[in-house]
Coordinates of C-alpha atoms in Angstrom, one line a residue:
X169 CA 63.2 7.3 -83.7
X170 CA 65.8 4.4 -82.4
X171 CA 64.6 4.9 -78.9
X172 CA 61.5 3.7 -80.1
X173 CA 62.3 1.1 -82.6
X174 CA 64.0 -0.7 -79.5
X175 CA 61.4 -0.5 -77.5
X176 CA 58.6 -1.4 -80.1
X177 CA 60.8 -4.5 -80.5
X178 CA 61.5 -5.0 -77.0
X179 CA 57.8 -6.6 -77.1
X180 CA 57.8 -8.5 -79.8
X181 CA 57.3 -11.9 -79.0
X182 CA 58.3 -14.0 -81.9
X183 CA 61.7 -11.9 -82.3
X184 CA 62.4 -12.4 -78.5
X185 CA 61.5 -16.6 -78.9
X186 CA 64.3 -16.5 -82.0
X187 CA 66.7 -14.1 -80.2
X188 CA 66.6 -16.7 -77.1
X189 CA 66.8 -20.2 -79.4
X190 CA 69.0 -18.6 -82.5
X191 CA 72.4 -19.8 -83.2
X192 CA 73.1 -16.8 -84.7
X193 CA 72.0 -14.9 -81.6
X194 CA 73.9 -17.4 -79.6
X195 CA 77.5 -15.5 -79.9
X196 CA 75.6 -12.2 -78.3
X197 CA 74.0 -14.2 -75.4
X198 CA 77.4 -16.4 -74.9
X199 CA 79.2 -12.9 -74.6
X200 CA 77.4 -10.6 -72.6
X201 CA 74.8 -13.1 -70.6
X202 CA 76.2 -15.9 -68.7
X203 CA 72.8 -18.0 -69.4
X204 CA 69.1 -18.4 -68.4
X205 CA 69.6 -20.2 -64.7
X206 CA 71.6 -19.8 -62.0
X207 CA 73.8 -22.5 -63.0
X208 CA 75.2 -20.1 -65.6
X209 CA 75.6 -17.4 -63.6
X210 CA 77.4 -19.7 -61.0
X211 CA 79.3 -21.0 -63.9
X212 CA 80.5 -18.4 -64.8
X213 CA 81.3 -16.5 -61.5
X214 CA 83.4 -19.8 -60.8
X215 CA 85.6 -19.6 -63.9
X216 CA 86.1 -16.0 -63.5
X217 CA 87.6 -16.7 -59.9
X218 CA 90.1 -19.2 -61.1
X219 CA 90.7 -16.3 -63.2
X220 CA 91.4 -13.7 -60.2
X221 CA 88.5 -12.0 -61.3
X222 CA 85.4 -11.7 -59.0
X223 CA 81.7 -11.6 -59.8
X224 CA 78.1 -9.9 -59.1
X225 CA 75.5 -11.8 -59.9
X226 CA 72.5 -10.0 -61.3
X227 CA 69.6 -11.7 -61.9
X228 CA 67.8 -9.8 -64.3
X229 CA 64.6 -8.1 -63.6
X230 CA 63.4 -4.3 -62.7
X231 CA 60.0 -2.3 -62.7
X232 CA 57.7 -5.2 -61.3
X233 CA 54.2 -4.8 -61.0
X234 CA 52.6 -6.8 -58.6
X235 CA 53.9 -8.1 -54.6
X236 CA 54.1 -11.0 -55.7
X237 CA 56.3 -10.3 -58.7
X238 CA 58.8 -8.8 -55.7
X239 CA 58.8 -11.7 -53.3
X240 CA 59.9 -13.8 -56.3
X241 CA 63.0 -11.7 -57.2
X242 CA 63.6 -11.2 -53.7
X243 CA 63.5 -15.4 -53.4
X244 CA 66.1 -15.5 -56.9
X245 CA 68.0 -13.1 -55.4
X246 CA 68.6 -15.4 -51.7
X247 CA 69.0 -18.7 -54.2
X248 CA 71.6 -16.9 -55.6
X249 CA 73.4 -16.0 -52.4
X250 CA 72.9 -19.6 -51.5
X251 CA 74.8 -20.5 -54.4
X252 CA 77.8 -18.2 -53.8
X253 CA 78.0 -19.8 -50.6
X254 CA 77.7 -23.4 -51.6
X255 CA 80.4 -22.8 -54.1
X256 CA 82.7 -21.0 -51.5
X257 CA 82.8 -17.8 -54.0
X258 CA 83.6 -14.3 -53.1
X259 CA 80.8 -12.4 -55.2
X260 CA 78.3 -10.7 -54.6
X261 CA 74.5 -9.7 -56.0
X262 CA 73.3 -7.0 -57.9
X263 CA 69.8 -5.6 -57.5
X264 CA 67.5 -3.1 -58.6
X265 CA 64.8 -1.6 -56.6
X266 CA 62.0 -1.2 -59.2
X267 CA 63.5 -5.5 -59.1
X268 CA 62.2 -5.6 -55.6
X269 CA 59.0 -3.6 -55.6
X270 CA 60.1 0.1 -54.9
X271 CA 56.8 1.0 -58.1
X272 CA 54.9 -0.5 -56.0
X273 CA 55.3 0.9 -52.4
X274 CA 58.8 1.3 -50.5
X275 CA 57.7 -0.6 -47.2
X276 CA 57.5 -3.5 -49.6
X277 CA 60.4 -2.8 -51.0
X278 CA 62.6 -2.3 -47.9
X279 CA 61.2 -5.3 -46.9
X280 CA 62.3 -7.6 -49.5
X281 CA 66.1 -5.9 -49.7
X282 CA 66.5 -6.4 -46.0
X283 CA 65.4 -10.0 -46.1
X284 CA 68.5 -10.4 -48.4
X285 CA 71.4 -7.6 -46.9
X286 CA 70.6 -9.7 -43.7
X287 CA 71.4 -12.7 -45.7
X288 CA 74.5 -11.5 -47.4
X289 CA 75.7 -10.0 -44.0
X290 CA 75.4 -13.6 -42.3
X291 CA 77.5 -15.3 -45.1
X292 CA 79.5 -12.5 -45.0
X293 CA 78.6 -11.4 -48.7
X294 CA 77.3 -7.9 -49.7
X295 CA 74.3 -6.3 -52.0
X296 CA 74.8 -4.0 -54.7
X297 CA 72.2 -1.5 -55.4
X298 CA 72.1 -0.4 -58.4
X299 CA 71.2 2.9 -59.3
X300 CA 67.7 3.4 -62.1
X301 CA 66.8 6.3 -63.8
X302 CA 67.0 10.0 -62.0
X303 CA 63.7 10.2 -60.8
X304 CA 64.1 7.3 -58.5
X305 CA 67.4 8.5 -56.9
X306 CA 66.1 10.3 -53.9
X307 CA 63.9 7.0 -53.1
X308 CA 66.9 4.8 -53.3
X309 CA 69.7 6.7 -51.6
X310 CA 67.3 7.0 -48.9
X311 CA 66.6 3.1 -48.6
X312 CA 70.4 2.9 -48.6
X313 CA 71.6 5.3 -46.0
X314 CA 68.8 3.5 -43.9
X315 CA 69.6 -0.2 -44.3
X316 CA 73.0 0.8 -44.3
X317 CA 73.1 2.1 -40.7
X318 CA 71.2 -1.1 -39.7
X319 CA 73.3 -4.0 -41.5
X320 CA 75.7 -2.0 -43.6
X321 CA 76.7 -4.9 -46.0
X322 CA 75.7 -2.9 -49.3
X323 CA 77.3 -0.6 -51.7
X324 CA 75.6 1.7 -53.4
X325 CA 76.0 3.0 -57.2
X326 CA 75.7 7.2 -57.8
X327 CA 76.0 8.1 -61.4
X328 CA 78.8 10.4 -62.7
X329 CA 76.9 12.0 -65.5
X330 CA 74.2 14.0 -62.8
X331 CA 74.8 17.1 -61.5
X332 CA 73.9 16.1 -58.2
X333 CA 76.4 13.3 -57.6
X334 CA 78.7 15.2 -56.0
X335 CA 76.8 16.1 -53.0
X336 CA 75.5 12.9 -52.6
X337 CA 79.2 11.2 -52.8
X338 CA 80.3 13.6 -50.3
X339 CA 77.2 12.8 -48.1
X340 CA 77.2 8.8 -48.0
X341 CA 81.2 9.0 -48.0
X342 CA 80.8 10.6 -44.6
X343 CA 78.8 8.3 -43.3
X344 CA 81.0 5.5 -44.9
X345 CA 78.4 3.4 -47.3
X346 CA 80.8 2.0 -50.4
X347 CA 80.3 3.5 -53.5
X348 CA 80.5 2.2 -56.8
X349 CA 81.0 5.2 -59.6
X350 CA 79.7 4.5 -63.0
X351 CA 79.4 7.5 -66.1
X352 CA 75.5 6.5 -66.4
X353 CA 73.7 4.7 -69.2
X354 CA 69.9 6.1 -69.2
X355 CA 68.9 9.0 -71.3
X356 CA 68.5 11.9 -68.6
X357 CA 67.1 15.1 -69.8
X358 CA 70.1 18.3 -69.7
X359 CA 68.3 19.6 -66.7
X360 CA 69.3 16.9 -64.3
X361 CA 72.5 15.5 -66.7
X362 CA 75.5 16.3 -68.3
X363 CA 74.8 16.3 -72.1
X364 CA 78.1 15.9 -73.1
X365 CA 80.4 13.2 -73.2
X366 CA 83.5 15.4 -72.2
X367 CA 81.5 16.6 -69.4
X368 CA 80.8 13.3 -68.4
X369 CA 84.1 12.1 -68.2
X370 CA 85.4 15.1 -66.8
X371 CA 82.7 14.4 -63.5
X372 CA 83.7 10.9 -63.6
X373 CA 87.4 12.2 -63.2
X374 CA 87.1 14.7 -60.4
X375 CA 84.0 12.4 -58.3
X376 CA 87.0 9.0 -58.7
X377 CA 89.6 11.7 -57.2
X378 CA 87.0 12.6 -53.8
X379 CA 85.8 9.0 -53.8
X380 CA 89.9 7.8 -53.4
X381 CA 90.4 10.7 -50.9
X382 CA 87.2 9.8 -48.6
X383 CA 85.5 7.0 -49.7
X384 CA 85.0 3.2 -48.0
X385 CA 86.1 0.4 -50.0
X386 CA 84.8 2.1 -53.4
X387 CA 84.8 0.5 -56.8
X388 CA 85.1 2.8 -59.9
X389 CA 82.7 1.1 -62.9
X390 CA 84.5 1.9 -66.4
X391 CA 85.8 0.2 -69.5
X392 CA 86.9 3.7 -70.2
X393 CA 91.3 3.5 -70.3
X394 CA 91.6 7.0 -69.6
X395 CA 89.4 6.8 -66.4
X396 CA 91.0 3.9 -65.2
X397 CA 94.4 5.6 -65.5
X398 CA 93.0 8.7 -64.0
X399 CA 92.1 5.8 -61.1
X400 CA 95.1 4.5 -60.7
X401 CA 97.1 7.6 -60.9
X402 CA 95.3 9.1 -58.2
X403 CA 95.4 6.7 -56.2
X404 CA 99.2 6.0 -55.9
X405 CA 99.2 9.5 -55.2
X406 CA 97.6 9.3 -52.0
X407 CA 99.1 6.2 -51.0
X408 CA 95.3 3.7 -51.9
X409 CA 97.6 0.4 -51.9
X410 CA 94.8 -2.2 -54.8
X411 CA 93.3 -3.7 -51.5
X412 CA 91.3 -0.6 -51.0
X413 CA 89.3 -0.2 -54.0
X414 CA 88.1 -2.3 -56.9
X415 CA 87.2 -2.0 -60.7
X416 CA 84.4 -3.4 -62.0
X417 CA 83.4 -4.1 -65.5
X418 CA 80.4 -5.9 -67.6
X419 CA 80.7 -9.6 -68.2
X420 CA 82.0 -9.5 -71.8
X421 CA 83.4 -6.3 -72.2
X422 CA 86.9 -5.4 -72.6
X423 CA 88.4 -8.3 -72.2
X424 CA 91.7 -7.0 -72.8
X425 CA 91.5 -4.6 -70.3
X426 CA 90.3 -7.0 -67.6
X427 CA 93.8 -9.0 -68.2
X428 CA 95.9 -6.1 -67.7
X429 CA 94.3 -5.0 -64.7
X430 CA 94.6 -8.6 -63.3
X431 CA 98.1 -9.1 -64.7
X432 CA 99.1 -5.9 -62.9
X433 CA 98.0 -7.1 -59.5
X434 CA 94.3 -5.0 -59.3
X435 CA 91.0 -6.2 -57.8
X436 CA 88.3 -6.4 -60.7
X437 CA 84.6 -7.2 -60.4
X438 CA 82.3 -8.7 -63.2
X439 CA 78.5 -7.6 -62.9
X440 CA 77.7 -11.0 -64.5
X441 CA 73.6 -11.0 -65.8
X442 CA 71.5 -14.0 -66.3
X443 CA 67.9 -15.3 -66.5
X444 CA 65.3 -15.3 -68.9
X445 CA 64.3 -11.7 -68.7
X446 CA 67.8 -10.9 -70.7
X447 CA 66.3 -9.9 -73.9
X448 CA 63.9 -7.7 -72.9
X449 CA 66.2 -5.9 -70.8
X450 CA 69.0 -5.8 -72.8
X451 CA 66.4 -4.0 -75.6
X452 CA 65.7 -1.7 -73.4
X453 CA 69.3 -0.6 -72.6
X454 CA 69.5 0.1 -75.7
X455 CA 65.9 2.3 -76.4
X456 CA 67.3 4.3 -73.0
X457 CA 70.8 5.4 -74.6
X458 CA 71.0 4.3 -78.3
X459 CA 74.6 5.1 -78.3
X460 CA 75.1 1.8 -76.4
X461 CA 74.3 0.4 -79.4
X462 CA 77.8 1.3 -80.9
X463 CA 79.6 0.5 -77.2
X464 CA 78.0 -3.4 -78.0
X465 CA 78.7 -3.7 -81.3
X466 CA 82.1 -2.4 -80.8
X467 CA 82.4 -5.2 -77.7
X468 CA 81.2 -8.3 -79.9
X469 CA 84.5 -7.5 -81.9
X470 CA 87.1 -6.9 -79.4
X471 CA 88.7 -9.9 -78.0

């Protein structure tokens, strides 16, 4: 029943015009979207560096319908990278590959997300590809092992919460393509997920402990303090000195764990969203796992 309400009103019109213009909205956008242009997102990535924190810029989009539709986020997505290197910043992009026409056909897509690796590569920059929804995992793992042994310059994200995660950690470690381990936000089915959230975290703990033994460069996505101390723990026992692996968090979230992980001398990476497509997506988060409802509410309070 929520997973519909949020999608019912994830096309409404008139509520996304007041969501986008309302003061009282404002406080949600202002903490969890760094704005509508690239400005913002530049903005923000900026402040966060004088901050010792670094960025991904995502500019938000997925599941495009139309060529077109893909050459455009494929020509946000090299602005943006023309930004970073304007402003002398060390971040990188986020994309999606529904973003960049994989519905559509995957020559298209591999098109468009080699157009911008080879960009990122040149400026010495990488992509991050984010991981969608379990039926597109084969599709996108293969793009990524193939671009990667062309350009490298990518990482790609595997999700701790599927059974099959492990072998495909284990495979793309081996041919040393980063990885960046998240739990998994979309609502999978018990036949391709772990159901339960103590499952879940006990994936995430053992798949961080393989990716510290044998993985390149990784980055361990979690606002989760016992994951990040399982992180850490781990990796001072087999002697990861902070230059070899990175946290990343959401723009907004957990604040007070992004300072102590600073304070203490770690590498931490924002995935910082913006553009105008921010309400519909951020409604749809929330139709595919309603118990992110409770993660965001709980985040608009912390400090």
């Amino acid at each position: 029943m929520l997973r519909e309400t949020f999608l019912f009103l994830s096309r409404r019109r008139a509520l996304r015009r007041w969501m986008e213009t309302s003061p009282v909205a404002a406080r949600l956008t202002r903490r969890f979207i760094a704005g509508m242009r690239l400005e913002d997102g530049i903005a923000v990535a900026r402040r966060l560096y004088s901050e010792n924190i670094l960025a991904t810029l995502d500019h938000l989009g997925e599941n495009v319908t139309s060529p077109d539709e893909a050459r455009a986020a494929r020509v946000c997505i090299e602005q943006a990278l023309d930004a970073i290197a304007a402003a002398a910043l060390p971040a990188t992009v986020s994309i999606k590959l529904t973003q960049f026409g994989l519905d559509i056909s995957d020559s298209l897509c591999r098109a468009n997300v080699e157009a911008v690796q080879q960009k990122a590569k040149r400026m010495g920059s990488r992509v991050e590809i984010d991981m969608e929804s379990s039926e597109y995992v084969d599709r996108t793992l293969r793009l990524v092992e193939d671009l990667h042994s062309a350009n490298g310059s990518l990482r790609a994200v595997l999700q701790a919460y599927l059974y099959r995660t492990h072998d495909d950690l284990r495979r793309l470690a081996a041919r040393r393509i980063p990885i960046r381990l998240c739990k998994g936000a979309y609502n999978e089915p018990p036949s391709v997920a772990w159901p339960r959230k103590s499952d879940v975290n006990a994936s995430y703990a053992r798949l961080a402990r393989i990716l510290l033994d044998e993985g390149e460069d990784p980055a361990f996505a979690t606002h989760d303090p016992r994951m990040i101390d399982i992180v850490l723990e781990h990796a001072a026992r087999c002697g990861r000195s902070p230059a070899t692996f990175e946290f990343q968090m959401l723009y907004g979230v957990r604040r007070d764990l992004q300072s102590m992980l600073v304070s203490s001398g770690f590498r931490l990476r924002l995935y910082v969203p913006y553009g105008d497509a921010w309400y519909p997506y951020f409604m749809r988060r929330l139709a595919e796992r309603p118990a992110n409802v409770v993660f965001i509410l709980k985040n608009l309070f912390r400090r």
